[in-house]
Tab-separated table of C-alpha atoms in Angstrom:
chain	number	residue	atom	x	y	z
A	4	MET	CA	0.082	-0.083	0.146
A	5	ALA	CA	1.833	2.993	-1.244
A	6	ASN	CA	1.977	6.011	1.051
A	7	THR	CA	3.789	9.163	0.519
A	8	SER	CA	2.221	11.341	3.306
A	9	PRO	CA	4.793	13.089	5.839
A	10	PHE	CA	2.007	13.413	8.358
A	11	ASN	CA	1.248	10.941	11.230
A	12	HIS	CA	-1.521	10.509	14.344
A	13	ARG	CA	0.200	13.330	15.920
A	14	SER	CA	-0.077	15.939	13.145
A	15	SER	CA	-2.460	18.674	13.583
A	16	ALA	CA	-4.691	20.109	10.853
A	17	ASP	CA	-2.635	23.265	10.898
A	18	GLU	CA	0.607	21.272	10.446
A	19	VAL	CA	-1.042	19.664	7.373
A	20	LEU	CA	-2.067	22.958	6.042
A	21	ARG	CA	1.074	24.811	6.550
A	22	ASN	CA	2.389	26.864	3.713
A	23	GLN	CA	-0.701	25.926	1.583
A	24	ASN	CA	-2.654	29.033	-0.004
A	25	LEU	CA	-6.300	27.752	-0.520
A	26	SER	CA	-7.590	31.170	-2.005
A	27	GLY	CA	-10.270	31.063	-4.512
A	28	GLN	CA	-11.525	27.215	-2.929
A	29	VAL	CA	-14.837	26.952	-1.754
A	30	ILE	CA	-15.063	24.345	0.832
A	31	ILE	CA	-18.284	23.071	2.796
A	32	VAL	CA	-17.751	21.426	6.251
A	33	THR	CA	-21.134	19.935	7.631
A	34	GLY	CA	-21.323	19.733	11.535
A	35	ALA	CA	-18.867	22.890	12.175
A	36	ASN	CA	-20.202	24.189	15.302
A	37	THR	CA	-17.692	21.839	17.453
A	38	GLY	CA	-15.032	19.566	17.872
A	39	ILE	CA	-13.597	18.024	14.648
A	40	GLY	CA	-15.884	19.729	12.461
A	41	PHE	CA	-14.952	23.223	14.117
A	42	GLU	CA	-11.182	22.513	13.759
A	43	THR	CA	-11.836	21.657	10.038
A	44	ALA	CA	-13.489	24.671	9.300
A	45	ARG	CA	-11.032	26.972	11.220
A	46	SER	CA	-7.786	25.513	9.679
A	47	LEU	CA	-9.128	25.731	6.340
A	48	ALA	CA	-10.193	29.254	6.742
A	49	ALA	CA	-6.930	30.152	8.066
A	50	ALA	CA	-5.287	28.675	4.891
A	51	GLY	CA	-7.486	30.918	2.699
A	52	ALA	CA	-10.184	28.882	1.660
A	53	THR	CA	-13.791	30.310	1.605
A	54	VAL	CA	-15.373	28.105	4.179
A	55	ILE	CA	-19.083	27.350	4.282
A	56	ALA	CA	-19.546	26.027	8.104
A	57	THR	CA	-22.990	24.191	8.423
A	58	CYS	CA	-24.640	23.981	11.706
A	59	ARG	CA	-27.973	22.543	13.029
A	60	SER	CA	-29.400	25.791	14.358
A	61	THR	CA	-29.455	29.569	13.800
A	62	GLU	CA	-28.123	29.962	17.464
A	63	LYS	CA	-25.310	27.362	16.652
A	64	ALA	CA	-24.440	29.105	13.305
A	65	ALA	CA	-23.926	32.500	14.744
A	66	ALA	CA	-21.962	31.371	17.649
A	67	THR	CA	-19.718	29.568	15.312
A	68	GLN	CA	-19.427	32.538	12.987
A	69	LYS	CA	-18.405	34.386	15.868
A	70	ARG	CA	-15.659	31.827	16.928
A	71	LEU	CA	-14.471	31.395	13.698
A	72	MET	CA	-14.000	34.919	12.908
A	73	LEU	CA	-11.954	35.562	16.225
A	74	ALA	CA	-9.712	32.591	15.518
A	75	ASN	CA	-9.046	34.000	12.040
A	76	PRO	CA	-10.338	37.778	11.799
A	77	ALA	CA	-9.132	37.932	8.095
A	78	SER	CA	-10.618	34.750	6.927
A	79	THR	CA	-13.609	34.469	4.697
A	80	VAL	CA	-16.111	32.369	6.494
A	81	GLU	CA	-19.817	31.739	5.984
A	82	THR	CA	-22.110	29.561	8.411
A	83	ALA	CA	-25.225	28.475	7.336
A	84	VAL	CA	-28.338	26.382	9.121
A	85	MET	CA	-28.482	22.761	7.652
A	86	ASP	CA	-30.051	20.143	9.750
A	87	LEU	CA	-29.170	16.662	8.216
A	88	SER	CA	-31.987	15.086	9.998
A	89	SER	CA	-34.205	17.084	7.410
A	90	LEU	CA	-34.237	16.623	3.842
A	91	ALA	CA	-36.131	19.690	3.648
A	92	SER	CA	-33.418	21.682	5.598
A	93	VAL	CA	-30.733	20.089	3.371
A	94	SER	CA	-32.512	20.966	0.272
A	95	ASP	CA	-33.262	24.597	1.367
A	96	PHE	CA	-29.513	24.798	2.257
A	97	CYS	CA	-28.387	23.816	-1.371
A	98	ASN	CA	-31.172	25.926	-3.147
A	99	GLY	CA	-29.954	28.949	-1.037
A	100	LEU	CA	-26.285	28.557	-1.789
A	101	ALA	CA	-24.990	31.515	-3.434
A	102	HIS	CA	-21.848	29.963	-4.870
A	103	SER	CA	-21.873	28.603	-8.448
A	104	LYS	CA	-18.695	26.350	-7.849
A	105	ILE	CA	-17.795	24.130	-4.902
A	106	ASP	CA	-14.286	22.841	-4.702
A	107	VAL	CA	-14.837	20.495	-1.788
A	108	ILE	CA	-17.584	18.907	0.504
A	109	ILE	CA	-16.533	17.522	3.739
A	110	CYS	CA	-19.166	15.279	5.236
A	111	ASN	CA	-18.291	15.584	8.879
A	112	ALA	CA	-21.431	15.648	10.793
A	113	GLY	CA	-22.633	12.700	12.566
A	114	ILE	CA	-24.514	11.115	15.526
A	115	VAL	CA	-24.510	8.234	17.821
A	116	ALA	CA	-28.223	7.539	18.677
A	117	PRO	CA	-28.486	5.914	22.227
A	118	LYS	CA	-32.223	5.072	21.444
A	119	TYR	CA	-34.508	4.660	18.460
A	120	GLY	CA	-35.527	7.838	16.812
A	121	GLU	CA	-36.498	8.936	13.435
A	122	THR	CA	-35.512	12.009	11.257
A	123	LYS	CA	-38.174	14.297	10.018
A	124	GLU	CA	-38.947	12.160	7.147
A	125	GLY	CA	-38.871	8.883	9.194
A	126	PHE	CA	-35.469	7.324	8.742
A	127	GLU	CA	-33.797	5.881	11.693
A	128	GLN	CA	-31.936	9.076	13.222
A	129	THR	CA	-28.176	7.659	12.760
A	130	VAL	CA	-28.408	6.580	9.458
A	131	GLY	CA	-30.712	9.282	8.616
A	132	VAL	CA	-28.168	11.879	9.673
A	133	CYS	CA	-24.750	10.262	8.726
A	134	HIS	CA	-25.992	9.065	5.298
A	135	VAL	CA	-29.171	9.924	4.033
A	136	GLY	CA	-28.774	13.855	4.531
A	137	HIS	CA	-25.218	13.947	3.371
A	138	PHE	CA	-26.354	11.837	0.179
A	139	LEU	CA	-28.640	14.376	-0.520
A	140	LEU	CA	-26.357	17.214	0.138
A	141	VAL	CA	-23.729	15.686	-2.391
A	142	LYS	CA	-26.286	14.766	-5.046
A	143	LYS	CA	-28.023	18.245	-5.071
A	144	LEU	CA	-24.543	20.152	-5.473
A	145	MET	CA	-22.936	17.765	-7.556
A	146	PRO	CA	-23.294	20.121	-10.663
A	147	ARG	CA	-21.587	22.757	-8.782
A	148	LEU	CA	-18.718	20.290	-7.538
A	149	LEU	CA	-18.321	19.137	-11.259
A	150	SER	CA	-17.929	22.587	-12.423
A	151	ALA	CA	-14.714	23.074	-10.184
A	152	PRO	CA	-11.387	22.299	-11.612
A	153	ALA	CA	-10.555	19.590	-9.074
A	154	PRO	CA	-13.781	18.675	-6.922
A	155	ARG	CA	-13.519	16.494	-3.896
A	156	VAL	CA	-15.715	14.780	-1.464
A	157	VAL	CA	-14.426	13.634	1.900
A	158	MET	CA	-16.582	11.325	3.972
A	159	VAL	CA	-15.717	11.333	7.553
A	160	SER	CA	-16.317	7.401	8.473
A	161	SER	CA	-14.925	5.451	11.264
A	162	GLU	CA	-13.196	2.280	12.030
A	163	SER	CA	-16.596	1.488	13.393
A	164	HIS	CA	-17.327	0.845	9.583
A	165	ARG	CA	-16.064	-2.692	10.195
A	166	VAL	CA	-18.988	-3.705	12.483
A	167	PRO	CA	-21.288	-5.209	11.442
A	168	PRO	CA	-18.873	-6.588	8.653
A	169	ARG	CA	-21.770	-6.543	6.093
A	170	LEU	CA	-24.429	-4.024	5.011
A	171	ASN	CA	-27.691	-5.553	6.033
A	172	PHE	CA	-30.278	-4.199	3.279
A	173	ASP	CA	-32.868	-5.928	5.358
A	174	ALA	CA	-32.369	-3.688	8.257
A	175	LEU	CA	-31.429	-0.302	6.492
A	176	PRO	CA	-32.300	1.743	7.858
A	177	TYR	CA	-32.753	0.170	11.145
A	178	PRO	CA	-36.368	-0.616	12.028
A	179	GLU	CA	-37.098	-0.219	15.962
A	180	SER	CA	-37.515	-3.829	16.492
A	181	GLN	CA	-33.746	-4.414	15.427
A	182	PHE	CA	-32.235	-1.433	16.682
A	183	ARG	CA	-28.908	-1.394	18.346
A	184	PRO	CA	-27.033	1.779	18.813
A	185	MET	CA	-23.626	0.822	17.900
A	186	LYS	CA	-24.832	-1.477	15.031
A	187	SER	CA	-26.885	1.362	13.557
A	188	TYR	CA	-23.691	3.629	13.854
A	189	GLY	CA	-21.348	0.832	12.259
A	190	GLN	CA	-23.934	0.512	9.302
A	191	ALA	CA	-24.185	4.351	9.021
A	192	LYS	CA	-20.206	4.528	8.781
A	193	LEU	CA	-20.175	1.582	6.238
A	194	CYS	CA	-22.641	3.606	4.263
A	195	ASN	CA	-20.460	6.597	4.228
A	196	ALA	CA	-17.376	4.480	3.057
A	197	LEU	CA	-19.563	2.933	0.406
A	198	MET	CA	-20.796	6.316	-0.779
A	199	ALA	CA	-17.209	7.326	-1.138
A	200	VAL	CA	-16.331	4.320	-3.063
A	201	GLU	CA	-19.446	4.762	-5.477
A	202	LEU	CA	-18.820	8.383	-5.874
A	203	GLN	CA	-15.313	7.759	-7.236
A	204	ARG	CA	-16.776	4.908	-9.499
A	205	ARG	CA	-19.510	7.184	-10.897
A	206	PHE	CA	-17.748	10.716	-11.272
A	207	ALA	CA	-14.097	9.943	-11.400
A	208	GLY	CA	-14.337	10.438	-15.273
A	209	GLN	CA	-15.904	13.885	-14.755
A	210	GLY	CA	-12.830	15.101	-12.527
A	211	LEU	CA	-14.257	14.132	-8.944
A	212	THR	CA	-11.983	12.556	-6.188
A	213	ALA	CA	-13.818	10.861	-3.255
A	214	CYS	CA	-12.354	9.299	-0.400
A	215	TYR	CA	-13.406	8.259	3.040
A	216	VAL	CA	-11.381	8.887	6.681
A	217	HIS	CA	-11.288	7.744	10.254
A	218	PRO	CA	-10.754	10.895	12.268
A	219	GLY	CA	-9.529	9.085	15.391
A	220	THR	CA	-11.012	7.132	17.981
A	221	MET	CA	-13.286	9.052	20.641
A	222	VAL	CA	-11.793	12.271	19.504
A	223	THR	CA	-13.901	15.159	21.538
A	224	THR	CA	-16.857	16.107	19.565
A	225	GLU	CA	-20.859	16.184	19.852
A	226	ILE	CA	-21.497	12.974	18.207
A	227	GLY	CA	-22.869	11.640	21.643
A	228	ARG	CA	-24.577	14.494	22.310
A	229	ASP	CA	-27.993	12.300	22.794
A	230	SER	CA	-26.137	9.707	25.248
A	231	ALA	CA	-24.647	10.314	28.611
A	232	ILE	CA	-22.885	7.180	28.645
A	233	VAL	CA	-21.053	8.215	24.916
A	234	ARG	CA	-20.153	11.560	26.513
A	235	PHE	CA	-18.919	10.109	29.593
A	236	ALA	CA	-16.748	7.693	27.783
A	237	MET	CA	-15.280	10.326	25.454
A	238	TRP	CA	-14.439	12.500	28.515
A	239	LEU	CA	-12.786	9.672	30.134
A	240	VAL	CA	-10.530	8.714	27.365
A	241	SER	CA	-9.931	12.405	26.103
A	242	PRO	CA	-6.383	12.742	27.828
A	243	PHE	CA	-5.210	9.620	25.755
A	244	THR	CA	-6.655	10.300	22.075
A	245	LYS	CA	-6.334	12.777	19.637
A	246	THR	CA	-7.108	16.508	20.063
A	247	ALA	CA	-9.965	18.091	17.976
A	248	SER	CA	-7.254	19.592	15.585
A	249	GLN	CA	-5.371	16.211	15.375
A	250	GLY	CA	-8.810	14.542	14.605
A	251	ALA	CA	-9.456	17.217	11.886
A	252	ALA	CA	-5.689	16.406	10.315
A	253	THR	CA	-6.854	13.573	7.884
A	254	SER	CA	-9.933	15.497	6.643
A	255	VAL	CA	-7.801	18.342	5.648
A	256	PHE	CA	-5.244	16.148	4.252
A	257	CYS	CA	-7.669	14.407	1.939
A	258	ALA	CA	-9.277	17.606	0.971
A	259	THR	CA	-5.874	19.440	-0.088
A	260	TRP	CA	-3.201	16.684	-0.738
A	261	ASP	CA	-1.920	17.347	-4.040
A	262	ASP	CA	-1.668	13.679	-5.533
A	263	ARG	CA	-5.126	12.829	-5.983
A	264	SER	CA	-4.200	9.741	-7.609
A	265	GLU	CA	-3.414	8.075	-4.192
A	266	LEU	CA	-6.910	9.329	-2.906
A	267	GLY	CA	-9.602	8.148	-5.030
A	268	GLY	CA	-12.109	5.746	-3.423
A	269	LYS	CA	-9.329	5.006	-0.743
A	270	TYR	CA	-9.443	4.959	3.071
A	271	PHE	CA	-7.424	7.169	5.173
A	272	SER	CA	-6.425	7.016	8.788
A	273	HIS	CA	-3.658	9.349	10.447
A	274	CYS	CA	-3.118	11.102	7.212
A	275	ALA	CA	-2.221	7.971	5.332
A	276	ARG	CA	-3.805	5.148	3.576
A	277	ALA	CA	-5.139	2.563	5.576
A	278	LYS	CA	-6.864	-0.797	4.957
A	279	PRO	CA	-10.649	-0.753	5.071
A	280	SER	CA	-13.024	-3.518	5.687
A	281	ALA	CA	-13.700	-6.370	2.835
A	282	GLU	CA	-17.145	-4.879	2.396
A	283	THR	CA	-16.039	-1.577	0.885
A	284	ALA	CA	-14.386	-3.514	-1.993
A	285	ASN	CA	-17.802	-5.108	-3.115
A	286	VAL	CA	-18.999	-2.794	-6.042
A	287	GLU	CA	-22.429	-4.575	-6.183
A	288	VAL	CA	-23.207	-3.447	-2.524
A	289	ALA	CA	-22.013	0.066	-3.154
A	290	GLY	CA	-24.186	0.291	-6.207
A	291	ARG	CA	-27.114	-1.103	-4.433
A	292	LEU	CA	-26.667	1.263	-1.661
A	293	TRP	CA	-26.663	4.348	-4.078
A	294	GLU	CA	-29.715	3.008	-5.769
A	295	LEU	CA	-31.826	2.531	-2.643
A	296	SER	CA	-30.622	5.836	-1.479
A	297	GLU	CA	-31.810	7.489	-4.607
A	298	ARG	CA	-35.143	5.384	-4.190
A	299	TRP	CA	-35.484	6.851	-0.601
A	300	LEU	CA	-35.236	10.367	-1.836
A	301	GLY	CA	-37.580	9.898	-4.695
A	302	GLU	CA	-40.051	8.412	-2.070
A	303	LYS	CA	-39.887	11.610	-0.308
A	304	GLY	CA	-40.211	13.873	-2.992
A	305	TYR	CA	-36.249	14.746	-3.372
A	306	SER	CA	-35.237	12.734	-6.549
A	307	GLU	CA	-34.057	15.806	-8.399
A	308	ASN	CA	-30.662	17.144	-8.581
């Protein structure tokens, strides 16, 4: 497995972006109000990119805008409300976006739901937020991505994509009778990985590069915001895991690394190529997930680009 990255698990997002000039690039970061997402947005803005930081609410967007501008007063930052648990909110964000060109989308936002719940359109919320909302986002913005000279999509997956080892289409998204928090999360992260693989297969010929990343284990974030157990576990291990900036490093590495030939359809951890689960190599599964996701959108009235 070839790897020419000079970075490792200790590298921060700022170290990855040192001496880079991203002026002219427009980059969307989802879930940018806290943790890895905030550090991803902050570091890219500091490197000169126009960053569109999406947040779940108006209040979070306003607070994030203030924090990002305090961190880099000369940066170009836009914050916007986009709730990935609502396809209507995702669609409204895309329709209201003023930029005709998008260079990079970093699908960072996620959730570990401790108990069964549904998104606005009735999807189990972990798969709904992590996968379905991001699928609509990328699909609707694809024409703007493909208008960029070297567009990229970075899916923030996880080592949890390995468990369960196969995508269970009979329990996707999870019905309440079969719901288990970590199984649902694992399936959602596997969906993120397979989406990157299928994006690469479908759109590489039009210039798109897509890949998926593991940011680090139990890095401080709001992913466990609805679970006291997850929040406590993350607090407990925080002295022994990555900082939020180190957690953001692999995302910004994949968003900016010059050699796109090393990135396409691949899995990255610690700013380097990593070996994914066997299921991610199953092109039939990746294609079937794409078609199922399109059908879900069509059933909810969001089949158009």
